[in-house]
PDB file of C-alpha atoms and ligand atoms in Angstrom:
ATOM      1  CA  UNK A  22      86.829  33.485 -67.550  1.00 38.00           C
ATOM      2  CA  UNK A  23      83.182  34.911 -67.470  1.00 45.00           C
ATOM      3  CA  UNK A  24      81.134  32.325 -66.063  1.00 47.00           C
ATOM      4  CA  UNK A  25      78.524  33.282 -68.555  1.00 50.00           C
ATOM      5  CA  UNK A  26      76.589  30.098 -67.795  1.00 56.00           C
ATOM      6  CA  UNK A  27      75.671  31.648 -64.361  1.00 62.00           C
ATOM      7  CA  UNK A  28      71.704  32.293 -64.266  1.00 66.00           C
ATOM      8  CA  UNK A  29      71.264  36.233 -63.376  1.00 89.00           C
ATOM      9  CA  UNK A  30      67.422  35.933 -62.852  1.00 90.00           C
ATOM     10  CA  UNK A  31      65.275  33.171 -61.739  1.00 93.00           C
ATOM     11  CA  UNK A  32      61.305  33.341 -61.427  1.00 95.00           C
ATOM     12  CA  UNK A  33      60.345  32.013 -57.496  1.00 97.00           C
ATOM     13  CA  UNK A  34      57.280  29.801 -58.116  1.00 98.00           C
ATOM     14  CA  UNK A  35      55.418  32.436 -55.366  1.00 98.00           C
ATOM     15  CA  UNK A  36      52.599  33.487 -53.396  1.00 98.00           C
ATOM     16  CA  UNK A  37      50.091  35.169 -53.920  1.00 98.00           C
ATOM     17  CA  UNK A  38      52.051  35.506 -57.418  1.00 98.00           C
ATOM     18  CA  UNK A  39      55.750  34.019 -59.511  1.00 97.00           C
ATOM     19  CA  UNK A  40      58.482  36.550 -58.871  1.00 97.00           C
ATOM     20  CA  UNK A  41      61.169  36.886 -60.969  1.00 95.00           C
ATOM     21  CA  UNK A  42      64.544  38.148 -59.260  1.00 96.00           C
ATOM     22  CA  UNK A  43      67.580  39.626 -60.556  1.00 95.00           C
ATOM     23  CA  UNK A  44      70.043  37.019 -58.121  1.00 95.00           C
ATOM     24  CA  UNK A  45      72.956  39.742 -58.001  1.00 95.00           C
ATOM     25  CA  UNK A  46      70.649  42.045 -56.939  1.00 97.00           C
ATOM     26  CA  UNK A  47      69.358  39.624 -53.854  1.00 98.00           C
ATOM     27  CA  UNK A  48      70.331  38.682 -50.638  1.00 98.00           C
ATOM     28  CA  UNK A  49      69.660  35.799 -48.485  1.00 98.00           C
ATOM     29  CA  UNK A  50      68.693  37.056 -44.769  1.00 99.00           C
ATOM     30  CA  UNK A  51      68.362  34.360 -42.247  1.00 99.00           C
ATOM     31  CA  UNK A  52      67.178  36.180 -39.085  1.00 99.00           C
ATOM     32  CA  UNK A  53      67.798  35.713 -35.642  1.00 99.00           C
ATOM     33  CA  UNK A  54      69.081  32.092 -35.803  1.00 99.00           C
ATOM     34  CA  UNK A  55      70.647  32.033 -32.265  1.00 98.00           C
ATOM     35  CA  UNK A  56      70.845  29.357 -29.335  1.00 98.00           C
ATOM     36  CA  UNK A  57      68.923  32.145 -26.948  1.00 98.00           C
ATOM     37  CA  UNK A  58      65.743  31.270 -29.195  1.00 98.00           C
ATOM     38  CA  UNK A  59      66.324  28.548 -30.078  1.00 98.00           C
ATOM     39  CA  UNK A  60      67.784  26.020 -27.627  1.00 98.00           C
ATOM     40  CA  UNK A  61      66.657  25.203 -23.702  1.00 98.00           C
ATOM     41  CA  UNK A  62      67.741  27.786 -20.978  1.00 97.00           C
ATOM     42  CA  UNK A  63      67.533  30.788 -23.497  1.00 98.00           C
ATOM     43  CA  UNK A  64      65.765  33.693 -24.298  1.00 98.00           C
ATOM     44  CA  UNK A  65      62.802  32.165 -25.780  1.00 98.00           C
ATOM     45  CA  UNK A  66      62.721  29.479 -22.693  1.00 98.00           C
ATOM     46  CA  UNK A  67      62.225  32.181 -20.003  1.00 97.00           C
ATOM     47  CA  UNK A  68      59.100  33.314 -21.239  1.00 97.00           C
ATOM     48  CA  UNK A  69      57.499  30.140 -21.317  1.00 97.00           C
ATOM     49  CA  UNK A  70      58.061  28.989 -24.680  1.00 98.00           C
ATOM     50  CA  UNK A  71      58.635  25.813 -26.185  1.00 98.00           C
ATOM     51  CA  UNK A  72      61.673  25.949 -28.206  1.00 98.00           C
ATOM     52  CA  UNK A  73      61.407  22.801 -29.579  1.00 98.00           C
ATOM     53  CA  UNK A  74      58.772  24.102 -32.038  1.00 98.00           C
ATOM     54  CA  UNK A  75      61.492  26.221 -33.982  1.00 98.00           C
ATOM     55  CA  UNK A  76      63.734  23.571 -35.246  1.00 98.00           C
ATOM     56  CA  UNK A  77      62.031  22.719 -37.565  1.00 98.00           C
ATOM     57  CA  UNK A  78      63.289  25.553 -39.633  1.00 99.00           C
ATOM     58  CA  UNK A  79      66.722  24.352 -39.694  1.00 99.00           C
ATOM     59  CA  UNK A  80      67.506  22.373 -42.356  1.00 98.00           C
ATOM     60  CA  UNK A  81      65.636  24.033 -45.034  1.00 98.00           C
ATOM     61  CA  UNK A  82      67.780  27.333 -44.154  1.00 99.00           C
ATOM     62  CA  UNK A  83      70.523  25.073 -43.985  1.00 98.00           C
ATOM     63  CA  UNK A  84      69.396  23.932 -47.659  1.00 98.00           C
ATOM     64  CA  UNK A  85      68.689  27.192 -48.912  1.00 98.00           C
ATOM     65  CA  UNK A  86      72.058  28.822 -47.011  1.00 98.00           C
ATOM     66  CA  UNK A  87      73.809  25.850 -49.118  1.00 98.00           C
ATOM     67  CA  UNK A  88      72.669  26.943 -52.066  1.00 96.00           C
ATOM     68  CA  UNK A  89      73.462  30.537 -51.210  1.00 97.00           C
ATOM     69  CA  UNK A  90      76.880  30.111 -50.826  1.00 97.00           C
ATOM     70  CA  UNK A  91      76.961  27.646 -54.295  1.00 95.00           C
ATOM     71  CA  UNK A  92      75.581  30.769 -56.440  1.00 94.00           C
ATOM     72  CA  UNK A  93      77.775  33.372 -54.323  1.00 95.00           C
ATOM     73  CA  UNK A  94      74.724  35.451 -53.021  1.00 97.00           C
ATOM     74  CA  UNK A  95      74.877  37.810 -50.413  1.00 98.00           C
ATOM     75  CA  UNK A  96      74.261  35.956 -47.619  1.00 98.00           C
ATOM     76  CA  UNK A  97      73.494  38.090 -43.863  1.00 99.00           C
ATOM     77  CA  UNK A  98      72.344  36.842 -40.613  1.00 99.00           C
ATOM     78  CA  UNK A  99      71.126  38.906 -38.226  1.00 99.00           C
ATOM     79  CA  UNK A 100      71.209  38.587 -33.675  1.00 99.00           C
ATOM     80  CA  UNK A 101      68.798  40.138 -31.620  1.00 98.00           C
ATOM     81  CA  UNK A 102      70.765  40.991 -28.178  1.00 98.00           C
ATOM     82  CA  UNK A 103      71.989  44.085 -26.247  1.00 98.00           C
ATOM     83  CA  UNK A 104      75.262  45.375 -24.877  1.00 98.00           C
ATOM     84  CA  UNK A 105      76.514  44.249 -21.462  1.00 98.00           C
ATOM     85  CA  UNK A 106      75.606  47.540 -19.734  1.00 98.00           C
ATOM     86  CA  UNK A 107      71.973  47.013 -21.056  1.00 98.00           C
ATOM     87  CA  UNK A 108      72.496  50.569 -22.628  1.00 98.00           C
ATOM     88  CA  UNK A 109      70.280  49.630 -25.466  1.00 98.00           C
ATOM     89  CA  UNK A 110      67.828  47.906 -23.798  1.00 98.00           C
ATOM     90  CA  UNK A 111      64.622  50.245 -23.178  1.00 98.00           C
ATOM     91  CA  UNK A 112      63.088  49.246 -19.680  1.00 98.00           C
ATOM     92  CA  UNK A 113      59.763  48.952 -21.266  1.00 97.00           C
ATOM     93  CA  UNK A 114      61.528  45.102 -22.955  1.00 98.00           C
ATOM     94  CA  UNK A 115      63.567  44.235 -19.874  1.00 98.00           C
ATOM     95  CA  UNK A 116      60.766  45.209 -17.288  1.00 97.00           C
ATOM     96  CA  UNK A 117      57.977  43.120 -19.103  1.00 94.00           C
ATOM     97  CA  UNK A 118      56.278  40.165 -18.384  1.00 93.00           C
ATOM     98  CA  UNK A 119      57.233  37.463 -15.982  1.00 95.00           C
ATOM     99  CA  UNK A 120      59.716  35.842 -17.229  1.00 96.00           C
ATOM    100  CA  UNK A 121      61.894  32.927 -15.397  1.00 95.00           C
ATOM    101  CA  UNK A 122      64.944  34.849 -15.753  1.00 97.00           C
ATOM    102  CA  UNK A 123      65.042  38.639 -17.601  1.00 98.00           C
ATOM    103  CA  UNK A 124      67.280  40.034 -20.192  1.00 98.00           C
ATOM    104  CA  UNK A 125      70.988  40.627 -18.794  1.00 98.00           C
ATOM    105  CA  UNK A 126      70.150  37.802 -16.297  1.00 98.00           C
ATOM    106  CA  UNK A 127      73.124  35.179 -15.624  1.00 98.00           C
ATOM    107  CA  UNK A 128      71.524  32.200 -17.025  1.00 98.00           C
ATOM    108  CA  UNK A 129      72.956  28.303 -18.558  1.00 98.00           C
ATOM    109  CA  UNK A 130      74.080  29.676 -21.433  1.00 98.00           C
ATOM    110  CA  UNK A 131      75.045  33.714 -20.423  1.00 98.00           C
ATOM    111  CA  UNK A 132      73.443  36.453 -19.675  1.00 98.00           C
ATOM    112  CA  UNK A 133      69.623  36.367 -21.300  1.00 98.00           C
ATOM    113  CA  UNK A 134      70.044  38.030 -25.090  1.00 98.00           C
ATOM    114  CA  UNK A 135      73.542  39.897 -24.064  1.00 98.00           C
ATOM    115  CA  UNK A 136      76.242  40.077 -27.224  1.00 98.00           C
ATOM    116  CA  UNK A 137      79.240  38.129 -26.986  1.00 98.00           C
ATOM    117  CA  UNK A 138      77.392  35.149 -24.762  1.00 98.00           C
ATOM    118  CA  UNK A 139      76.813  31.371 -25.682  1.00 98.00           C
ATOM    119  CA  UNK A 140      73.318  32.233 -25.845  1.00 98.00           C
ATOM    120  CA  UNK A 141      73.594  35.324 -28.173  1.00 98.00           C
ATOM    121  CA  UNK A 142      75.434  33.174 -30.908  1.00 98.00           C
ATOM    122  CA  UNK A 143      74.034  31.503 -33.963  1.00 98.00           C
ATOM    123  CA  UNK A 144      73.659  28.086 -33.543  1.00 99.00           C
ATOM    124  CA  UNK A 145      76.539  25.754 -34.937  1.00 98.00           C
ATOM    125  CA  UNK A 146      73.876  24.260 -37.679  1.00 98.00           C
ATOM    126  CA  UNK A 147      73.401  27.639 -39.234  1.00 99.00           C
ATOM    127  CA  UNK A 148      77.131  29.156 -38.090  1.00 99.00           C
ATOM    128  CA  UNK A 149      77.901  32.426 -40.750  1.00 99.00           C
ATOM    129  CA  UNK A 150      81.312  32.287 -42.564  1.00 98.00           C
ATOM    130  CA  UNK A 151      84.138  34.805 -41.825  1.00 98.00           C
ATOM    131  CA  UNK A 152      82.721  36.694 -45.765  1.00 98.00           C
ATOM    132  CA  UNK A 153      79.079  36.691 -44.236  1.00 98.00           C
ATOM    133  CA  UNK A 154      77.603  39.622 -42.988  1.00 99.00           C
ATOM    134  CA  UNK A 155      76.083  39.605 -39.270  1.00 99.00           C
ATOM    135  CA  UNK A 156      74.095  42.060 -38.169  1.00 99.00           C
ATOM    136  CA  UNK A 157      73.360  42.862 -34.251  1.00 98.00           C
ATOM    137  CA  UNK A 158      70.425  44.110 -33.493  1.00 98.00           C
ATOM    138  CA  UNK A 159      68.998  45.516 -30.420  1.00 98.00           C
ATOM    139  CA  UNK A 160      64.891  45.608 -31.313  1.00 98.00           C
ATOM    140  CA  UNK A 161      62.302  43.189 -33.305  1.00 98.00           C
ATOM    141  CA  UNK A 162      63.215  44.665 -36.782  1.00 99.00           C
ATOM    142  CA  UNK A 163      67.241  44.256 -38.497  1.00 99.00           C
ATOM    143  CA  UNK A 164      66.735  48.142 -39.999  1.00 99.00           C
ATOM    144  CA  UNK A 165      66.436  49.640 -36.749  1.00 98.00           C
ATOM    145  CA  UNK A 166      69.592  50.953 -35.141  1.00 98.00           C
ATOM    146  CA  UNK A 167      71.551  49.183 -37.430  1.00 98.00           C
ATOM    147  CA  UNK A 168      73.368  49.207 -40.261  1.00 98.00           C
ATOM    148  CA  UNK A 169      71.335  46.919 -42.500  1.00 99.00           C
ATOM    149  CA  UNK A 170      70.552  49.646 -44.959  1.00 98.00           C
ATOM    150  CA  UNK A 171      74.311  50.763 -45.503  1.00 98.00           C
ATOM    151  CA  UNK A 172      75.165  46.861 -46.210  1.00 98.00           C
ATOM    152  CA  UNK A 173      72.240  46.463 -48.951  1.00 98.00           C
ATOM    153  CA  UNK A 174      72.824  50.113 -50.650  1.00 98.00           C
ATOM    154  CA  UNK A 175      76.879  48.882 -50.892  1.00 98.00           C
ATOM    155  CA  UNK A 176      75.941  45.767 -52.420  1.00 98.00           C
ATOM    156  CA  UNK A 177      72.954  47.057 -54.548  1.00 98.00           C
ATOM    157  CA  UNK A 178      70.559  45.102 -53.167  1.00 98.00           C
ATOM    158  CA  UNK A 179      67.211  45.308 -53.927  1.00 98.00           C
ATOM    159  CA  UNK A 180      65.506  42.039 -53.246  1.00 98.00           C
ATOM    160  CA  UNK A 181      65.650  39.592 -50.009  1.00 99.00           C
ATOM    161  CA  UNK A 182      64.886  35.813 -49.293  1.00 98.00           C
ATOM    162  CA  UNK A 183      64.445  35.874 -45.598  1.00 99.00           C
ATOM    163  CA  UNK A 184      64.027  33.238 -43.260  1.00 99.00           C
ATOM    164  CA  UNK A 185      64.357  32.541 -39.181  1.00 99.00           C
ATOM    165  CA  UNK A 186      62.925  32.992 -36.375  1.00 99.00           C
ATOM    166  CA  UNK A 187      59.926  33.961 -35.347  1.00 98.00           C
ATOM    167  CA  UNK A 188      57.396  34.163 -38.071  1.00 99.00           C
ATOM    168  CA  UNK A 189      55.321  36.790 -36.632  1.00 98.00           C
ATOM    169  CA  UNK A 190      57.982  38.225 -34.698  1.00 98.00           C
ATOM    170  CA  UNK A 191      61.488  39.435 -36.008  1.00 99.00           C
ATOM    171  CA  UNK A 192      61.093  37.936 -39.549  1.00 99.00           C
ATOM    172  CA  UNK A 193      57.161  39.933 -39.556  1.00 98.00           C
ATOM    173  CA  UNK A 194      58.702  42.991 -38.337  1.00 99.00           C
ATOM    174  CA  UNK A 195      61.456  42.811 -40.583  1.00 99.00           C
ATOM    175  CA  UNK A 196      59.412  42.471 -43.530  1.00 99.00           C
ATOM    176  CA  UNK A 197      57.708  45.433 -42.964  1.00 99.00           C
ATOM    177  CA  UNK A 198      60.353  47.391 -42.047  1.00 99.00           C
ATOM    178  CA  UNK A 199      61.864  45.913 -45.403  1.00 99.00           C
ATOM    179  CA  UNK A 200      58.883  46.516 -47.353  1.00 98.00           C
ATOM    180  CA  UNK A 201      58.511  50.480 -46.725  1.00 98.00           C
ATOM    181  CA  UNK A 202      61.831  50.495 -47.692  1.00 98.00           C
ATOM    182  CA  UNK A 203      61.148  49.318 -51.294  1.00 98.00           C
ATOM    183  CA  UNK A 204      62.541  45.957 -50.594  1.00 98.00           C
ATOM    184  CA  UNK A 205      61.240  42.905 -52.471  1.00 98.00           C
ATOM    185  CA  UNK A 206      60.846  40.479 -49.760  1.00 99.00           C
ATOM    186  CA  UNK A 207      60.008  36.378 -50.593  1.00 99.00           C
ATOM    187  CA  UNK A 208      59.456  34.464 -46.890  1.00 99.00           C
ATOM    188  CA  UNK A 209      60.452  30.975 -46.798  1.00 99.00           C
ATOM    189  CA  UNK A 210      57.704  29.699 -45.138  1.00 99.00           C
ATOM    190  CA  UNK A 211      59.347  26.170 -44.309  1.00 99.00           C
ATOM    191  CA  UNK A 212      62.313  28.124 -43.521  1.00 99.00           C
ATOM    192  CA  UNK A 213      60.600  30.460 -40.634  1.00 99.00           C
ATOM    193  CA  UNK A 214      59.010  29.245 -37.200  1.00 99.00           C
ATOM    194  CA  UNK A 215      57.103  30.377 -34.548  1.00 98.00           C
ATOM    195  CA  UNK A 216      56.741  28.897 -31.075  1.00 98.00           C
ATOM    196  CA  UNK A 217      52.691  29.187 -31.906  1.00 98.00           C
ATOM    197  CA  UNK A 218      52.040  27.265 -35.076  1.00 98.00           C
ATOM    198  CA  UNK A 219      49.186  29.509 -35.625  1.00 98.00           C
ATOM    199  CA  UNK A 220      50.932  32.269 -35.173  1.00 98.00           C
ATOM    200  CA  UNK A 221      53.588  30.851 -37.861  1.00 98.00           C
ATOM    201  CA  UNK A 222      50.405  30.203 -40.134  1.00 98.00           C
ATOM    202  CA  UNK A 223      49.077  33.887 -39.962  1.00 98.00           C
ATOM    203  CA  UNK A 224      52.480  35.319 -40.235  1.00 98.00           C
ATOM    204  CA  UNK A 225      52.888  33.949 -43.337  1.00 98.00           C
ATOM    205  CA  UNK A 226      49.143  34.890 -44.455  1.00 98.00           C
ATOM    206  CA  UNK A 227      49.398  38.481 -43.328  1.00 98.00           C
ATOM    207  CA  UNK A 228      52.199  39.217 -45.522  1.00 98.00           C
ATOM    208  CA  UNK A 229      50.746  37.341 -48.805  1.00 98.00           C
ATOM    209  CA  UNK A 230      47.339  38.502 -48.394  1.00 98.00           C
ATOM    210  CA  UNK A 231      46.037  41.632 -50.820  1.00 98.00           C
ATOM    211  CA  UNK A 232      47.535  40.947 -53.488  1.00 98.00           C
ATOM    212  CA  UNK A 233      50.634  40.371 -51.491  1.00 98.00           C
ATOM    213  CA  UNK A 234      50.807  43.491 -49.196  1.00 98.00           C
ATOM    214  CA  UNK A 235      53.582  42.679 -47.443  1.00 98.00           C
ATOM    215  CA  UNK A 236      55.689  40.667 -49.907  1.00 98.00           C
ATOM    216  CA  UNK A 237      55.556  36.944 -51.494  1.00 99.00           C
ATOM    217  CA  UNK A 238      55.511  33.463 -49.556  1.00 99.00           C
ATOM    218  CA  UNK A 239      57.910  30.685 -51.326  1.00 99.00           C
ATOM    219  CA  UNK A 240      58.803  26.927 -49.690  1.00 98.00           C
ATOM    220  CA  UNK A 241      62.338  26.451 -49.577  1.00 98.00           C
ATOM    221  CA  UNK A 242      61.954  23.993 -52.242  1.00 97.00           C
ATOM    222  CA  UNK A 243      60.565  26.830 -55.042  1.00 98.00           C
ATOM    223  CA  UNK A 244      63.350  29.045 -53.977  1.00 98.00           C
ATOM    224  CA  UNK A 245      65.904  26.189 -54.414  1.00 97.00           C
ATOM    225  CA  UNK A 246      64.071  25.527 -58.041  1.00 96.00           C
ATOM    226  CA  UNK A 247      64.311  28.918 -59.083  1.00 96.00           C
ATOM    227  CA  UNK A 248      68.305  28.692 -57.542  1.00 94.00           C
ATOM    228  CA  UNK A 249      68.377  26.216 -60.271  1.00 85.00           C
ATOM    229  CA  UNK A 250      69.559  23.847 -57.484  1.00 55.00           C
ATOM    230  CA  UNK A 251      68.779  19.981 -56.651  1.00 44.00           C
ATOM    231  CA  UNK A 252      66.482  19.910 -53.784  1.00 40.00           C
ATOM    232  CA  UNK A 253      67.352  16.352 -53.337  1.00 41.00           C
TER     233      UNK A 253
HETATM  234  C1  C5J B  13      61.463  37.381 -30.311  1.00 80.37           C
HETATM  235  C2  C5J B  13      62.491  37.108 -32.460  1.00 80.37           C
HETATM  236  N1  C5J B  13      60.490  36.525 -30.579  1.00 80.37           N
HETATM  237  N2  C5J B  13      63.682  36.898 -33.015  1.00 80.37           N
HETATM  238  N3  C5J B  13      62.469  37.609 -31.193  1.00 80.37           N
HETATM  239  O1  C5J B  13      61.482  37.957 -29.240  1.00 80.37           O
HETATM  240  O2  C5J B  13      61.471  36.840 -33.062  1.00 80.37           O
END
């Protein structure tokens, strides 16, 4: 039976305007939701961070990632992290900075940002299904050296609701790399997190600002509205 009562569009109650959004043509893309960021003794710990700022981002991708797999969207996470031999590493990001321990480094949870580790994994909260699509990543941005584009063309994607970690980071980079694609990109601004709340704050500006040069700002609750699902 055609489930004809299924909406196909929905208007996102935006920044700096309303979008509408064909749903089949949009994908949900929760970015770099992994323990190495996110938890103590990762990534984001060895370079002096605190990680407790980022959680809470959580549960409104956990809301919106419900509702995601309700309405059958696309849904892809992406992992930043490199291969064991470091291969795809450029010294320029392992050599930098002072961190406590650097990437490939042995550390509580695995090697620092190294595939296949504790660390490297999504945390259990946010934990893709077997039909989701998880992209690895080696840099800042999920187009680069990946196969991000190839997964959106198949699908006919021309829209994304992206969320994760960090706002002016991967998500920022992302966006951009999105955006000169000819990607329609709405950031869930509850739904990202930086380990600088100002940072976070101008993340979310930079991308709204002009008329929304970058793309459109929702709250998880507007994107959940236009989902046509309860927020409570
Ligand atoms: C960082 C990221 N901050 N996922 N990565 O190094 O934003």
């Amino acid at each position: 039976m055609l489930n004809s009562a299924k909406p196909t569009l929905g208007v996102i109650n935006a920044e700096p305007e309303p979008i509408k959004l064909d749903w089949p043509a949009t994908a949900l893309l929760i970015i770099d939701m992994q323990r190495d960021f996110m938890e103590p003794g990762g990534f984001g710990e060895t370079l002096g961070n605190d990680v407790s700022q980022l959680a809470r981002a959580v549960e409104p991708i956990g809301a919106v990632l419900k509702a995601a797999r309700d309405t059958g969207m696309l849904v892809i996470h992406t992992r930043e992290g490199h291969l064991p031999d470091l291969s795809d590493a450029p010294p320029a990001k392992v050599e930098r900075g002072a961190p406590s321990l650097r990437i490939g480094d042995p550390g509580p949870m695995g090697r620092i940002l190294i595939r296949g580790e504790a660390g490297h994994d999504i945390i259990p909260e946010l934990y893709p299904l077997d039909s989701e699509v998880v992209i690895d990543k080696p840099g800042k941005g999920a187009f680069y050296a990946t196969e991000l584009t190839d997964v959106l063309e198949k699908y006919g994607i021309e829209n994304l609701l992206v969320c994760g970690v960090t706002t002016e980071v991967c998500v920022n980079t992302t966006v951009r790399e999105a955006n000169d694609r000819g990607y329609r990109c709405v950031v869930i601004s509850d739904g990202c997190a930086s380990y600088f709340p100002e940072f976070h704050e101008m993340g979310l500006k930079m991308i709204k600002a002009q008329g929304g040069i970058f793309g459109w700002v929702a709250d998880s609750a507007a994107v959940l509205e236009a989902m046509k699902v309860s927020t409570t």
